[in-house]
PDB file of C-alpha atoms in Angstrom:
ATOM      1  CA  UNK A   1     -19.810   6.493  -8.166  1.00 46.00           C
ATOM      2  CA  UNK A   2     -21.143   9.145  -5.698  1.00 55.00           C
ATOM      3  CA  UNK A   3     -17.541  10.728  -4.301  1.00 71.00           C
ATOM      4  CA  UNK A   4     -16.346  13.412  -2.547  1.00 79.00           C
ATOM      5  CA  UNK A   5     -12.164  14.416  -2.218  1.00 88.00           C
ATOM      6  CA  UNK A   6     -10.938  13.421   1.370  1.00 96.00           C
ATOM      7  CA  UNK A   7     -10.075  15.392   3.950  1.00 97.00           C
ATOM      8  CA  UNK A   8      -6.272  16.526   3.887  1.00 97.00           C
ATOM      9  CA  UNK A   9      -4.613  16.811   7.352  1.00 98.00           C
ATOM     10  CA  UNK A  10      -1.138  17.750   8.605  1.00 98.00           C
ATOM     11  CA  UNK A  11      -0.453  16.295  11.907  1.00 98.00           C
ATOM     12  CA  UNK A  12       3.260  16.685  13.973  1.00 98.00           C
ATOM     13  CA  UNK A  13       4.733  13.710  14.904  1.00 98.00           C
ATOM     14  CA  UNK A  14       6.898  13.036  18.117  1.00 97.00           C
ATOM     15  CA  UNK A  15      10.394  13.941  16.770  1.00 97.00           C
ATOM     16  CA  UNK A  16       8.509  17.046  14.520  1.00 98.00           C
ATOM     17  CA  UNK A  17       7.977  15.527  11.213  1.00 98.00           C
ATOM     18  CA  UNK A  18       4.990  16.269   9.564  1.00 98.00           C
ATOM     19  CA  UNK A  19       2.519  13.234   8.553  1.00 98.00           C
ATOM     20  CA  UNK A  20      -0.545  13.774   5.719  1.00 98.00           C
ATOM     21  CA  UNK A  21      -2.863  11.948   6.095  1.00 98.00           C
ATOM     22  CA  UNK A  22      -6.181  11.423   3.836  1.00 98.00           C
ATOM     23  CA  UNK A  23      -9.488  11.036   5.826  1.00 98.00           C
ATOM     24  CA  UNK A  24     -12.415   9.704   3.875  1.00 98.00           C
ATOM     25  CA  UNK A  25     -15.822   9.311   4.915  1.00 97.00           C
ATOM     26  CA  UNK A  26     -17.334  10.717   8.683  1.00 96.00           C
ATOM     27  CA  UNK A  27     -14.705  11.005  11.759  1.00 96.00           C
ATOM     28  CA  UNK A  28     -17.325   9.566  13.944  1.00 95.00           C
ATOM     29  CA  UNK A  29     -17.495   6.318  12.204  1.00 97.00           C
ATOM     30  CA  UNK A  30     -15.189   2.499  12.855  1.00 97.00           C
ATOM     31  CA  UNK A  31     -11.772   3.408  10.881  1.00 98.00           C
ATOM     32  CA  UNK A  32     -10.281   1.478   8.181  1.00 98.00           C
ATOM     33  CA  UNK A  33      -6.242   2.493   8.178  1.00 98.00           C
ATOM     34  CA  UNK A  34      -4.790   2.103   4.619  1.00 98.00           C
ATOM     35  CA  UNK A  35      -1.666   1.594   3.730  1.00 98.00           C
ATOM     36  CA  UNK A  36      -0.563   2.389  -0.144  1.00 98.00           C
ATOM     37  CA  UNK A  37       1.048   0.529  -2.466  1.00 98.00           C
ATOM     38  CA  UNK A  38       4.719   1.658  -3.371  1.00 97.00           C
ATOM     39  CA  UNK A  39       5.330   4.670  -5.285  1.00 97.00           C
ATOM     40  CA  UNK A  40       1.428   5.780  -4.321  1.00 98.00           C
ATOM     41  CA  UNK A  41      -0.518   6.907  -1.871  1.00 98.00           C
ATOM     42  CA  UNK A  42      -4.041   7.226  -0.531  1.00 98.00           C
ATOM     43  CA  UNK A  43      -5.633   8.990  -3.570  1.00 98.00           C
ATOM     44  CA  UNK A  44      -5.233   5.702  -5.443  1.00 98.00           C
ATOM     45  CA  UNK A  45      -8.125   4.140  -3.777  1.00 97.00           C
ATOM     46  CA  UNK A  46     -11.977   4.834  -4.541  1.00 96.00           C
ATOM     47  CA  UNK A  47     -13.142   7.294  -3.037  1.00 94.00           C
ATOM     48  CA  UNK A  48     -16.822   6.279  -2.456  1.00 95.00           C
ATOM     49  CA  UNK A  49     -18.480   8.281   0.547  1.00 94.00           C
ATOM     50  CA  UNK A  50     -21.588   6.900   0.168  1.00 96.00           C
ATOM     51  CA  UNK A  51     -20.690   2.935   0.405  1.00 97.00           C
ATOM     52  CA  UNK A  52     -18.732   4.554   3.398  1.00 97.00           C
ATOM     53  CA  UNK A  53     -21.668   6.091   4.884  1.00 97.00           C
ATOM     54  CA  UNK A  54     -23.571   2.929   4.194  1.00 97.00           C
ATOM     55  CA  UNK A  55     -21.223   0.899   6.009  1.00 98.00           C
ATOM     56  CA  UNK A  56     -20.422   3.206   9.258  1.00 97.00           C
ATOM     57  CA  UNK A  57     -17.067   2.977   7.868  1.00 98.00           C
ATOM     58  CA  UNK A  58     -14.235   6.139   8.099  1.00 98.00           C
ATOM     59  CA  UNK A  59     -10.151   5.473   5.969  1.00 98.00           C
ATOM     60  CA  UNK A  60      -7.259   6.988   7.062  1.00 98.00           C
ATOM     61  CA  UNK A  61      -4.782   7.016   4.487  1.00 98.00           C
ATOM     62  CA  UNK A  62      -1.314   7.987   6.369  1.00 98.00           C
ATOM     63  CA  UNK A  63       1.153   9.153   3.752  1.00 98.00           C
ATOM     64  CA  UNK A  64       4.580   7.139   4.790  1.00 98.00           C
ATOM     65  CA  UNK A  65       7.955   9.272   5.334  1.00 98.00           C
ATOM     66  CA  UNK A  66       8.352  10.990   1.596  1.00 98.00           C
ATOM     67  CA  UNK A  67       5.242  10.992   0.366  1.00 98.00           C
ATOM     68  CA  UNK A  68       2.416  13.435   0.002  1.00 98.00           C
ATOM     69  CA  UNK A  69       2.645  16.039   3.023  1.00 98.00           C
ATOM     70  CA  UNK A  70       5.081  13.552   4.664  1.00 98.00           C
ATOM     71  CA  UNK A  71       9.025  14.270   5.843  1.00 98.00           C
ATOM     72  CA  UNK A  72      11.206  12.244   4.530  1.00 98.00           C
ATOM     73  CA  UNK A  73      13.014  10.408   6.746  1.00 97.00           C
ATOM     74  CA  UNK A  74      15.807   8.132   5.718  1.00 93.00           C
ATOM     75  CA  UNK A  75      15.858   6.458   8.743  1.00 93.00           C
ATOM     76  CA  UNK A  76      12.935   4.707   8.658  1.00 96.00           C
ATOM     77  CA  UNK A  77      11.994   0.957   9.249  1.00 98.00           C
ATOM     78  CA  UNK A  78       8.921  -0.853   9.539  1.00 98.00           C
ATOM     79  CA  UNK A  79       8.559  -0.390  12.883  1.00 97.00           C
ATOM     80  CA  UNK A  80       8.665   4.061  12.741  1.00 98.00           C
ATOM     81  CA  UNK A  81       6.251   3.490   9.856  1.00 98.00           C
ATOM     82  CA  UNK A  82       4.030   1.432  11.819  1.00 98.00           C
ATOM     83  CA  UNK A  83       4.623   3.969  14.848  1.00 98.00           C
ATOM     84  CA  UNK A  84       3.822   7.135  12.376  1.00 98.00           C
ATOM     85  CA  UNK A  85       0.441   5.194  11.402  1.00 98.00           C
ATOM     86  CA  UNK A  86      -0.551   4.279  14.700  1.00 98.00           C
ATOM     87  CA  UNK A  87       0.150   8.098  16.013  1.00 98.00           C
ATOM     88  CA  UNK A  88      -2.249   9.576  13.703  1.00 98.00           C
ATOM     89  CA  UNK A  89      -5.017   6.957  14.793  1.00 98.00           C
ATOM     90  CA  UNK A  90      -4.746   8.073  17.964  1.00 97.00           C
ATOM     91  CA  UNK A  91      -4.163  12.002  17.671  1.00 98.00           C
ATOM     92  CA  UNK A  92      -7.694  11.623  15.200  1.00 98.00           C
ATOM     93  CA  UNK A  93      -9.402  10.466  18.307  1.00 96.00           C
ATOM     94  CA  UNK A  94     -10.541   7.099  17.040  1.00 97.00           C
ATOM     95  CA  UNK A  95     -11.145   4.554  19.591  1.00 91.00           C
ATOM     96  CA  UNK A  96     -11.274   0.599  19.470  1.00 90.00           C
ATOM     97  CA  UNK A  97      -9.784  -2.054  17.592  1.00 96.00           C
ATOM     98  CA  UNK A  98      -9.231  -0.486  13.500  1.00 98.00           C
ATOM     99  CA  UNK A  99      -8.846  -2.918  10.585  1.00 98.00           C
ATOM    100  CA  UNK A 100      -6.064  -2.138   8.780  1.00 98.00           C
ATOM    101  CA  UNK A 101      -5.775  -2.858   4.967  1.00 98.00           C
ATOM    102  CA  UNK A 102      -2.434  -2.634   2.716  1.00 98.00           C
ATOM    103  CA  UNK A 103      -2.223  -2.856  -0.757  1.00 98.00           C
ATOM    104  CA  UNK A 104       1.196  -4.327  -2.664  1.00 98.00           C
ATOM    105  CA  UNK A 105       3.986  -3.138  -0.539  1.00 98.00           C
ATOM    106  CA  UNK A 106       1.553  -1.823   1.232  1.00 98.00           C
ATOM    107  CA  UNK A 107       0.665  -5.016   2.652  1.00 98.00           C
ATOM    108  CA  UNK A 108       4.068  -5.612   3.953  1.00 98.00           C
ATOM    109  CA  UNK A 109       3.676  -2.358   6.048  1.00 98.00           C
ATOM    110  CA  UNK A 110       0.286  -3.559   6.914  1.00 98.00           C
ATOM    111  CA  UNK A 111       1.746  -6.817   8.620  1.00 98.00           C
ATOM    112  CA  UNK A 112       4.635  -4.913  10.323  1.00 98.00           C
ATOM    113  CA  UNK A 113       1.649  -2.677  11.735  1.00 98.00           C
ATOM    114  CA  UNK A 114      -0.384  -5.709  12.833  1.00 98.00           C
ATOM    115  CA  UNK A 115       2.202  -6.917  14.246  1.00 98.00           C
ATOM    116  CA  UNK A 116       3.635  -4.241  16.613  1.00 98.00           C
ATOM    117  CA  UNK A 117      -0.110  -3.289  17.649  1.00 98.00           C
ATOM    118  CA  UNK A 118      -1.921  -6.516  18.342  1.00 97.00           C
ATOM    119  CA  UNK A 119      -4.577  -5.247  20.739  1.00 96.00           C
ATOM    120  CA  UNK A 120      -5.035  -2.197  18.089  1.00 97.00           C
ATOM    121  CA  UNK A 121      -5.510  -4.123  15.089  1.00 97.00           C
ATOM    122  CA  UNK A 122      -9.080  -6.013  14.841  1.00 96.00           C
ATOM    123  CA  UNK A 123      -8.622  -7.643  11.495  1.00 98.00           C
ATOM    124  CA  UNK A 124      -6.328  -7.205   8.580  1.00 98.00           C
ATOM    125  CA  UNK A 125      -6.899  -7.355   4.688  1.00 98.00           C
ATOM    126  CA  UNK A 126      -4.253  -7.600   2.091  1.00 98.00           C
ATOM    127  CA  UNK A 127      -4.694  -6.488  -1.583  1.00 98.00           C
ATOM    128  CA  UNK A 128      -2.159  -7.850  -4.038  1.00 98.00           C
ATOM    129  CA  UNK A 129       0.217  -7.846  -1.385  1.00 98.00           C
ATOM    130  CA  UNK A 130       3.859  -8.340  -1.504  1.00 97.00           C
ATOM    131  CA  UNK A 131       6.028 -10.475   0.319  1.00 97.00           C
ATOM    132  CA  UNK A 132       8.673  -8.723   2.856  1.00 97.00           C
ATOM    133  CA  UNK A 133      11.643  -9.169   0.357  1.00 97.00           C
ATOM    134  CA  UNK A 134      14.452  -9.182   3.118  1.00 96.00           C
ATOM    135  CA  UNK A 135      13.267 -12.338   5.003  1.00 96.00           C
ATOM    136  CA  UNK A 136      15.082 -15.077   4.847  1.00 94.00           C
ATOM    137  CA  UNK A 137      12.432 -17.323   4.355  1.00 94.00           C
ATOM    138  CA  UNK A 138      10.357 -15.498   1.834  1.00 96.00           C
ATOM    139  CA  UNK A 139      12.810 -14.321  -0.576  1.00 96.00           C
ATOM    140  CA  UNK A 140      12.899 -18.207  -1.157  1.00 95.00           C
ATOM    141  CA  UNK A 141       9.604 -18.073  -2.613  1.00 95.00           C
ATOM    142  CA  UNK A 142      10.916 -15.068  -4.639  1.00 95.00           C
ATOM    143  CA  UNK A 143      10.859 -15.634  -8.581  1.00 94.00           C
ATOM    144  CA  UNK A 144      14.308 -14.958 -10.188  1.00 95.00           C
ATOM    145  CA  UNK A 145      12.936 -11.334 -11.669  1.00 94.00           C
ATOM    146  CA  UNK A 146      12.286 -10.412  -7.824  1.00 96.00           C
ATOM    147  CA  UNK A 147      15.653 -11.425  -6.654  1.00 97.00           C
ATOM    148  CA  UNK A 148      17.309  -9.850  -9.237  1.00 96.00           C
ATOM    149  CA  UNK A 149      15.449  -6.368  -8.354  1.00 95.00           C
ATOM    150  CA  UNK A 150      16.270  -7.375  -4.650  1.00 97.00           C
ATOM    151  CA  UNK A 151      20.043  -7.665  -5.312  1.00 97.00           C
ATOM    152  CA  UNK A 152      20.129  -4.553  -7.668  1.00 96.00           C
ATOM    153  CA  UNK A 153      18.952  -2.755  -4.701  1.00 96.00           C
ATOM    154  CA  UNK A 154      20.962  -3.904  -2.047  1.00 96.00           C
ATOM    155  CA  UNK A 155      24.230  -4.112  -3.997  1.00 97.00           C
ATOM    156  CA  UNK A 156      23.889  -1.012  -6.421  1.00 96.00           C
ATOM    157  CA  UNK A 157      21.311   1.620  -4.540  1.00 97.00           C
ATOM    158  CA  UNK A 158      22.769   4.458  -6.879  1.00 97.00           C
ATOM    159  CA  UNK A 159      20.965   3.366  -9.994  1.00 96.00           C
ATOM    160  CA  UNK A 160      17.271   2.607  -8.172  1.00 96.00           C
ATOM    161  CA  UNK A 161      17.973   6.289  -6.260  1.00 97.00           C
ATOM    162  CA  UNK A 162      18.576   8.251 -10.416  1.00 98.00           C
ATOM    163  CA  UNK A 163      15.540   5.943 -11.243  1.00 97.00           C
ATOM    164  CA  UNK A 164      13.254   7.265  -8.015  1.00 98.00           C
ATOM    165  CA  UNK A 165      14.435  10.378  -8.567  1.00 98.00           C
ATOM    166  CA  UNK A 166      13.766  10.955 -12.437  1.00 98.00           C
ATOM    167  CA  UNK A 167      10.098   9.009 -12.342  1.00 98.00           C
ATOM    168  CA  UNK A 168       9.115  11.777  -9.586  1.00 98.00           C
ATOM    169  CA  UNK A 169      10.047  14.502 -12.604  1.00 98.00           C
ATOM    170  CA  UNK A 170       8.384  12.597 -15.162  1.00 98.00           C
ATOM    171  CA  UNK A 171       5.064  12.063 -12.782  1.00 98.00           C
ATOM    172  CA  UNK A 172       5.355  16.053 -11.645  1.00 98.00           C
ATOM    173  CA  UNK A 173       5.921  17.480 -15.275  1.00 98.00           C
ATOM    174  CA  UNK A 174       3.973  15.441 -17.024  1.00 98.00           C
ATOM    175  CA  UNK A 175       1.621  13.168 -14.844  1.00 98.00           C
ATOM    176  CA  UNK A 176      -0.816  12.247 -17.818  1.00 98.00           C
ATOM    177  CA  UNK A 177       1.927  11.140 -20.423  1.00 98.00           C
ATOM    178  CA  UNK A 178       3.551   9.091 -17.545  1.00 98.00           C
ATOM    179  CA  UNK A 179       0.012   6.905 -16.542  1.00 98.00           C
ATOM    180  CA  UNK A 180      -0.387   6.208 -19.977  1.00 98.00           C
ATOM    181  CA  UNK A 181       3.012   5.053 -20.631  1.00 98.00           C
ATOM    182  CA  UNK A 182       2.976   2.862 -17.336  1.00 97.00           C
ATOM    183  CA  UNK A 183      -0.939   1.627 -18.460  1.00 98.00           C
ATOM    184  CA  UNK A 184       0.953   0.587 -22.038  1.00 97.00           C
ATOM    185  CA  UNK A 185       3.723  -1.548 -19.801  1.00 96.00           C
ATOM    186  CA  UNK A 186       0.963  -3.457 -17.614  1.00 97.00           C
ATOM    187  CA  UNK A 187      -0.263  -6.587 -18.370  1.00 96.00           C
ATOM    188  CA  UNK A 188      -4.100  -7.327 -20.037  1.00 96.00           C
ATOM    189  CA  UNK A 189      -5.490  -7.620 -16.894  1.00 96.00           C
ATOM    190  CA  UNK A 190      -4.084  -4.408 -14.818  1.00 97.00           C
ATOM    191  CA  UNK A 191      -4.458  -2.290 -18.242  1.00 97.00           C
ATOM    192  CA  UNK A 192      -8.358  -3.645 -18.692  1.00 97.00           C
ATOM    193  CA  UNK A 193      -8.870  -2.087 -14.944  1.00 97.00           C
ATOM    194  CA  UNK A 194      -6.544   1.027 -15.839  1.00 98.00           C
ATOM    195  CA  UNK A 195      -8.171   2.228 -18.640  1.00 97.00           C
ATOM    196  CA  UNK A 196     -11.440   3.168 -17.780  1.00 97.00           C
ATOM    197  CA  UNK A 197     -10.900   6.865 -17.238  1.00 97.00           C
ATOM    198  CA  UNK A 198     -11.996   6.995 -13.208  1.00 97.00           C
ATOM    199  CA  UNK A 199      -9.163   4.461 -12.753  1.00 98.00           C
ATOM    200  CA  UNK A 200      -6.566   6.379 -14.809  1.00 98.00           C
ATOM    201  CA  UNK A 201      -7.491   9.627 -12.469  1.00 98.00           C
ATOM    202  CA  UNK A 202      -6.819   7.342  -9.431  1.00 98.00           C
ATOM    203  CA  UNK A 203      -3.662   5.540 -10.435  1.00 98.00           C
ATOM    204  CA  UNK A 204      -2.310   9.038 -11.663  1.00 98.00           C
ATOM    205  CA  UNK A 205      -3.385  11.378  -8.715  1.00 98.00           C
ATOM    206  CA  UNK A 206      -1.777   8.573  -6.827  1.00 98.00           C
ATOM    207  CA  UNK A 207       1.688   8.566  -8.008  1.00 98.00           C
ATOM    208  CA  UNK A 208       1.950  12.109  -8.568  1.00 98.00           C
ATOM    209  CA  UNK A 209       1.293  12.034  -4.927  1.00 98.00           C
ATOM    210  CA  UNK A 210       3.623   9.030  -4.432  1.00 98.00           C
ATOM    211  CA  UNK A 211       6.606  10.957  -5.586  1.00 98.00           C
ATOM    212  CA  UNK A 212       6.743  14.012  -3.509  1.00 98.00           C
ATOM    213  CA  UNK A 213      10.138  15.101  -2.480  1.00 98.00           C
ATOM    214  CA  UNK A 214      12.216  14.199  -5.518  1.00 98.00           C
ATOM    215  CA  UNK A 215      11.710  10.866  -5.027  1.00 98.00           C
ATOM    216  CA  UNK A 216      13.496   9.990  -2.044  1.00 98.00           C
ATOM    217  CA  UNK A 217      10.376   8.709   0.152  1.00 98.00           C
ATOM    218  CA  UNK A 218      10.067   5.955  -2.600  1.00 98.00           C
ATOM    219  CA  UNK A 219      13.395   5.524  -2.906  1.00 98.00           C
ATOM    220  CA  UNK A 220      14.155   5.071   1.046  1.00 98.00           C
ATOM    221  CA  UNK A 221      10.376   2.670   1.141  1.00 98.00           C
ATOM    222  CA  UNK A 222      12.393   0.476  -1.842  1.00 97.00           C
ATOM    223  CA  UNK A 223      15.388   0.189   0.060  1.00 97.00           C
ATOM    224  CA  UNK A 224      13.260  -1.045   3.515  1.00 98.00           C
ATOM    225  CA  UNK A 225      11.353  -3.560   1.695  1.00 98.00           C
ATOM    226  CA  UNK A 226      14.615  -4.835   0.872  1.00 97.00           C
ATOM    227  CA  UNK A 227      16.175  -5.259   3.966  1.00 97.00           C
ATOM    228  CA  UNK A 228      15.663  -7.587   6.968  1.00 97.00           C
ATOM    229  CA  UNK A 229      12.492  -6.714   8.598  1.00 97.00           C
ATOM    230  CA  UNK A 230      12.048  -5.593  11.721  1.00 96.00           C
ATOM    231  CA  UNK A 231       9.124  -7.393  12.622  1.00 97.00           C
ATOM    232  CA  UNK A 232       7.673 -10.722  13.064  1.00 96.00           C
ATOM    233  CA  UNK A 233       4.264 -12.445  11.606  1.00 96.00           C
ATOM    234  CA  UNK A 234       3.859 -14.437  14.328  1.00 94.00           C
ATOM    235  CA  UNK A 235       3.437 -11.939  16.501  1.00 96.00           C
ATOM    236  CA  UNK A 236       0.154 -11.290  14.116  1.00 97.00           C
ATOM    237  CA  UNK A 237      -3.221 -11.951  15.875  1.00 96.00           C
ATOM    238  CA  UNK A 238      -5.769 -10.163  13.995  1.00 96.00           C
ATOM    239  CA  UNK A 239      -7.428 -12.516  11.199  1.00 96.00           C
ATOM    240  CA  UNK A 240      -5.983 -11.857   7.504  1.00 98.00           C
ATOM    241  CA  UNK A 241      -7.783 -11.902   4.477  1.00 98.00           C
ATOM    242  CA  UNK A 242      -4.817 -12.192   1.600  1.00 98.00           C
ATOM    243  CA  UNK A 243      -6.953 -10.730  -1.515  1.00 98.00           C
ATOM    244  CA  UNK A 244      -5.353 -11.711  -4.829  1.00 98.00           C
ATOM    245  CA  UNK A 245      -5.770 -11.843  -8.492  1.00 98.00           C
ATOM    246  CA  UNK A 246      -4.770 -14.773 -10.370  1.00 98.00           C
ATOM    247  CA  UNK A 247      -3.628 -12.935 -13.429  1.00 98.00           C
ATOM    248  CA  UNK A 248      -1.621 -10.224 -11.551  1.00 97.00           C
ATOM    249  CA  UNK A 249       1.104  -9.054 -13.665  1.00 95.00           C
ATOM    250  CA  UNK A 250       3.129  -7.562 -10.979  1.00 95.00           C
ATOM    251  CA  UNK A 251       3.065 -10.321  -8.035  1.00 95.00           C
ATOM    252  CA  UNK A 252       1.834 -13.644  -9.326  1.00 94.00           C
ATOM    253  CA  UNK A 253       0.038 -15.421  -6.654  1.00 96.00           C
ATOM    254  CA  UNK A 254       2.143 -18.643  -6.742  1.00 95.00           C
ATOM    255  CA  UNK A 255       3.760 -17.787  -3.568  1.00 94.00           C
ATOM    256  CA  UNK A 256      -0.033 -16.188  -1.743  1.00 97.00           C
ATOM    257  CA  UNK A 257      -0.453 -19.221   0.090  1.00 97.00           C
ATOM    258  CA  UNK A 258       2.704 -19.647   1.538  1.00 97.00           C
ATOM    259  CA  UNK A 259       2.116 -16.338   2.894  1.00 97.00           C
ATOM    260  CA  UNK A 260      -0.900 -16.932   4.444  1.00 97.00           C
ATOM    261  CA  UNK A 261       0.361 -20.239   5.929  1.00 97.00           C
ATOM    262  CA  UNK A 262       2.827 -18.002   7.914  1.00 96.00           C
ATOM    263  CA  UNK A 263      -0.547 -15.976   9.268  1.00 95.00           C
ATOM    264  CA  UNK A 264      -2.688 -16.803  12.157  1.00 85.00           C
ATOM    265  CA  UNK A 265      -5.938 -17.018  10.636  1.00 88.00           C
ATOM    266  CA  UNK A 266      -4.709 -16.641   7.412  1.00 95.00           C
ATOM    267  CA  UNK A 267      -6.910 -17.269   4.220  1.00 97.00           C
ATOM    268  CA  UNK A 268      -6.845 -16.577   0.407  1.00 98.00           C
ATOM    269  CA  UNK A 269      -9.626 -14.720  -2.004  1.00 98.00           C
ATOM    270  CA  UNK A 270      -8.224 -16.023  -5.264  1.00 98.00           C
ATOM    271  CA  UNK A 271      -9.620 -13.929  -7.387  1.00 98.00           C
ATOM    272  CA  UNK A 272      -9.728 -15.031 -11.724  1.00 97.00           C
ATOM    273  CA  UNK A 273      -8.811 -13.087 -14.101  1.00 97.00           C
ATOM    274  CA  UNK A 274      -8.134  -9.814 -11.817  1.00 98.00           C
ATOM    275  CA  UNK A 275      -4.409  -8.090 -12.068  1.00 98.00           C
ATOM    276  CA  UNK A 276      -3.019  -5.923  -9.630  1.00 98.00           C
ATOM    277  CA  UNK A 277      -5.469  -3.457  -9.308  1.00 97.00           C
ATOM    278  CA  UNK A 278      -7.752  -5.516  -7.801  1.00 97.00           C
ATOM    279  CA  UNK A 279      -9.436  -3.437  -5.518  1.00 97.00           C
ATOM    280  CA  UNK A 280     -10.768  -1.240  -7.921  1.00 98.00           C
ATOM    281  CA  UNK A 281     -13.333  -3.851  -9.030  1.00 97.00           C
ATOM    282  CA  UNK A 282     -13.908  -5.078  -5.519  1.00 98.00           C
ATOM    283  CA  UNK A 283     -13.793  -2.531  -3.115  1.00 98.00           C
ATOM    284  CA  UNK A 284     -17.674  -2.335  -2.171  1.00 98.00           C
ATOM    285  CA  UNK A 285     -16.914  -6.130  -1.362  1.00 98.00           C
ATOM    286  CA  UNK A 286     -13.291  -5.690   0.409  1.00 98.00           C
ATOM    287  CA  UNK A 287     -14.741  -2.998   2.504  1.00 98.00           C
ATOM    288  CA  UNK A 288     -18.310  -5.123   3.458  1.00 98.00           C
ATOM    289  CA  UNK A 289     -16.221  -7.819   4.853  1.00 98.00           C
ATOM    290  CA  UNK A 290     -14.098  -5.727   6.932  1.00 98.00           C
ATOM    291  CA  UNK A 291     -17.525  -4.206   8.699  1.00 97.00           C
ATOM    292  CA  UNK A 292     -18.314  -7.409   8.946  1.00 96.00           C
ATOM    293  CA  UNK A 293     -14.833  -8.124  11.367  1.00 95.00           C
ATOM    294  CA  UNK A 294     -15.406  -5.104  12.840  1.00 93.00           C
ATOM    295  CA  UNK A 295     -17.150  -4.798  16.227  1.00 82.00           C
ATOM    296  CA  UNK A 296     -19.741  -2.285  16.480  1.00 77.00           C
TER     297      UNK A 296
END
């Protein structure tokens, strides 16, 4: 896979946080804005320059509050996240509608974003995506292991905090050891994608990444995606592509369609046999359709 490592920037935010952010690909061309999955970050995702340049296609991988080159900031909803994301769009210079594309959690800061920024957002694509876990409505459609992680969260925040806090040491002191011990916990179908040893760099690079700061960035992002969000789908107006694999092992798609029923323009790519890690199988064909959306 031709590749080349993106371009790390520090930018200064309103209230004088600092935000990294990953660039891939050429400043000049349409911009993709990514957000990562929980407990990762932008070095997860492929880092192909030459599909890019193929495509006319720039990402811009924002680290959120805690992560990477990121401040933490434990006041953060999905509304500063979404204003932190749209900041660095603009301070980068890039013009016209972006597409914006979140994967896992991710996706649920990729909605909030959509939402807030209508005009901004041109279309939106969702990989593996999570539901926003506060909602009344969706944490209906929860499965009893999700609520369970949803109440353990709310009502006892001191045992996911020692758990954030001890997986950044393990990822930081021994990054290696840790992706293989998470690749032996995954299902068939995340661990088939996992293995292969470009994947394992990703997913690794990714987390070590992911758990800057002692953990608390991942730790305060848990805690948000538990709580009522601050934003509302309707308000959504780009089209959204939900992305999913029917053998994920970490969000089964049962409850995929409900989500998209709740999105203007909403439709499923039900993918078999993929896990989790979807995109790392399908990202020459996630990132065609979105040029596609895009207007030149």
């Amino acid at each position: 896979m031709p590749a080349a490592p993106p371009e790390h920037l520090t930018l200064t935010l309103p209230d004088g946080r600092q935000q990294g952010v990953l660039r891939f690909g050429n400043p000049g061309h349409r911009a993709v804005l990514y957000s990562h999955g929980f407990g990762t970050s932008g070095l997860a995702i492929p880092p192909d320059t030459a599909l890019l340049q193929r495509l006319g296609l720039q990402i811009l991988a924002p680290d959120r509050p805690g992560v990477g080159a990121s401040d933490v900031d434990p006041g953060l909803s999905f509304q500063s996240v979404a204003a932190d994301a749209m900041f660095a769009v603009d301070a980068l210079g890039v013009q016209g509608p972006v597409a914006v594309l979140g994967w896992s959690v991710g996706g649920v800061h990729a909605m909030a974003l959509a939402a807030r920024y209508p005009v901004r957002v041109g279309t939106l694509h969702l990989l593996g995506t999570c539901l926003p876990m506060g909602e009344e409505h969706s944490f209906e459609q929860l499965s009893a292991i999700w609520k369970t992680l949803w109440w353990t969260c709310t009502q006892m925040p001191g045992i996911t905090e020692a758990l954030c806090r001890w997986l950044s040491r393990r990822w930081h002191r021994a990054p290696d050891d840790t992706i293989d011990w998470f690749i032996r916990l995954m299902w068939q179908a995340e661990q088939d994608v996992s293995e292969q040893p470009e994947n394992r760099a990703l997913l690794r690079d990714g987390a070590v990444r992911g758990f800057a700061h002692q953990g608390w960035g991942v730790f305060h992002d848990l805690q948000l995606w538990c709580r009522p969000p601050d934003f509302d789908l309707s308000l959504i107006q780009a089209p959204a592509t939900l992305w999913h694999g029917l053998a994920d092992g970490v969000w089964a798609p049962d409850n995929i369609p409900y989500l998209a029923s709740r999105l203007p323009g909403g439709s499923t790519r039900l993918l078999p046999g993929e896990g989790h890690m979807l995109h790392l199988r399908h990202w020459e064909e996630i990132l065609t359709a979105i040029r596609r959306e895009l207007p030149d």
